[in-house]
Coordinates of N, CA and C in Angstrom, one line a residue:
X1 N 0.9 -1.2 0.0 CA 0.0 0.0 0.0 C 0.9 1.2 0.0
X2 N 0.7 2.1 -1.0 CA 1.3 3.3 -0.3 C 1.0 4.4 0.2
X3 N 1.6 4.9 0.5 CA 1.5 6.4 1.5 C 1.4 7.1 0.5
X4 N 0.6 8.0 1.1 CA 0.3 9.7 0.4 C 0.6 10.6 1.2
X5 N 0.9 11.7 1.2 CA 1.0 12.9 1.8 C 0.3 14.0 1.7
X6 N -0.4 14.5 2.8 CA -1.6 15.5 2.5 C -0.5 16.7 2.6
X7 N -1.2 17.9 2.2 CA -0.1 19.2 2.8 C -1.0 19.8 3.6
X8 N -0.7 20.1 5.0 CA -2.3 20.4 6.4 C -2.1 21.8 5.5
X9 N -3.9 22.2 6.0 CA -4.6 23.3 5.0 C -3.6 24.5 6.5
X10 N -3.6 25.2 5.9 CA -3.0 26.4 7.0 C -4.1 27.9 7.5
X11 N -4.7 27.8 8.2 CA -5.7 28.8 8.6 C -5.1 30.1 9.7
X12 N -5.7 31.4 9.0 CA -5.2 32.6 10.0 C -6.0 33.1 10.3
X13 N -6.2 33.8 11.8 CA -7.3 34.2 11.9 C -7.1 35.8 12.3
X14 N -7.3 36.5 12.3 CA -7.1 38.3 12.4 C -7.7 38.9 13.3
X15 N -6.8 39.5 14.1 CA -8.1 40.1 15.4 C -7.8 41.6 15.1
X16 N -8.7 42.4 15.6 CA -8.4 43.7 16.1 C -7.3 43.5 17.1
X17 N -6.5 44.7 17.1 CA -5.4 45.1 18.4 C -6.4 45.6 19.5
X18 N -7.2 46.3 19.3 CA -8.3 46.7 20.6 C -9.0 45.4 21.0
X19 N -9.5 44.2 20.7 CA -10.0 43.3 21.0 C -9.2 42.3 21.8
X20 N -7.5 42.4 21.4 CA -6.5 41.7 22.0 C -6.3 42.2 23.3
X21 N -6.0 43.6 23.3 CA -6.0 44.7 24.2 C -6.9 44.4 25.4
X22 N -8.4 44.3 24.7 CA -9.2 44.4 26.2 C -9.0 43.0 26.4
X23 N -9.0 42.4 25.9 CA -9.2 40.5 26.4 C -8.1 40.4 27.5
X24 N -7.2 40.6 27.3 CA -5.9 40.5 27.7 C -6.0 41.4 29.4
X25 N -6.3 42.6 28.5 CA -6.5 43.6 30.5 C -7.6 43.4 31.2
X26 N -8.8 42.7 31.1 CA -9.8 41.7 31.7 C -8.7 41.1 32.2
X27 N -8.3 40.2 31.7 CA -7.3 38.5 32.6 C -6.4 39.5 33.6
X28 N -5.6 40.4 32.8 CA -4.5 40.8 33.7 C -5.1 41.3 34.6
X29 N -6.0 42.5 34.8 CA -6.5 42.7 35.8 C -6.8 42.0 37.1
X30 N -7.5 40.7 36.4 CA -8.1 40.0 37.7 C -7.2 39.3 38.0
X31 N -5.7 38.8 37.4 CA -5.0 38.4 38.4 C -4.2 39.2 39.1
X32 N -4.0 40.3 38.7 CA -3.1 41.5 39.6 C -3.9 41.9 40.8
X33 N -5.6 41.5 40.6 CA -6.2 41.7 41.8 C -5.9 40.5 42.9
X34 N -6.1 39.2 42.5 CA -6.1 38.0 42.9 C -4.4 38.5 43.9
X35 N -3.4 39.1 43.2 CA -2.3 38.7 43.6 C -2.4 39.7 44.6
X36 N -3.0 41.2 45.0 CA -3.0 41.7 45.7 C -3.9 41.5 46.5
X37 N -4.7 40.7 46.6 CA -5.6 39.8 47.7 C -5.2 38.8 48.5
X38 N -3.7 38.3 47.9 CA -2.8 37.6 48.5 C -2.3 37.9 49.8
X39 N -1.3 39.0 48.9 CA -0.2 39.7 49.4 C -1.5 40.3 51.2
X40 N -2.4 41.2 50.8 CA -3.1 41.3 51.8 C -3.4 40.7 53.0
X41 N -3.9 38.7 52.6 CA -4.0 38.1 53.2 C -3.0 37.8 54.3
X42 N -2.0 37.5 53.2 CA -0.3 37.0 54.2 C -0.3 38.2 55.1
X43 N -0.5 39.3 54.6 CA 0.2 40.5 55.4 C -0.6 40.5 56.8
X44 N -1.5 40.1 56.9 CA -2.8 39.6 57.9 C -2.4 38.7 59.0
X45 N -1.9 37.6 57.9 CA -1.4 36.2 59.1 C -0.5 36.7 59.7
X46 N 0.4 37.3 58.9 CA 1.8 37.4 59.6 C 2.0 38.2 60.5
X47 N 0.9 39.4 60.2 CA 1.1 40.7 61.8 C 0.3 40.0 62.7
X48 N -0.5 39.0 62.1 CA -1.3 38.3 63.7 C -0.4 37.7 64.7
X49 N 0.4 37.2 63.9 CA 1.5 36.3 64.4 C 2.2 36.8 66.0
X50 N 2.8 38.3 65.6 CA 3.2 39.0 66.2 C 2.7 39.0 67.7
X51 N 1.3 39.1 67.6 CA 0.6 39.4 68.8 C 0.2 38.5 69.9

């Protein structure tokens, strides 16, 4: 039997830069929040600690 070789079809897809933009600063946002929800928490435990 032999072999054939397909050539894969190649697809692009095109965004707007404003669409990339906001997608992108939604995510970042919520984890720079997440991270300073963190940072808050620890900062919580750790002066409890103290006392």
């Amino acid at each position: 039997m032999k072999k054939t070789y397909e050539k894969p079809e190649l697809r692009t897809e095109q965004f707007d830069v404003e669409d990339v933009i906001t997608a992108s600063g939604g995510f970042l946002q919520t984890v720079a929040d997440q991270f300073e929800n963190l940072i808050d928490n620890l900062s919580d435990m750790l002066g409890g600690l103290g006392h």
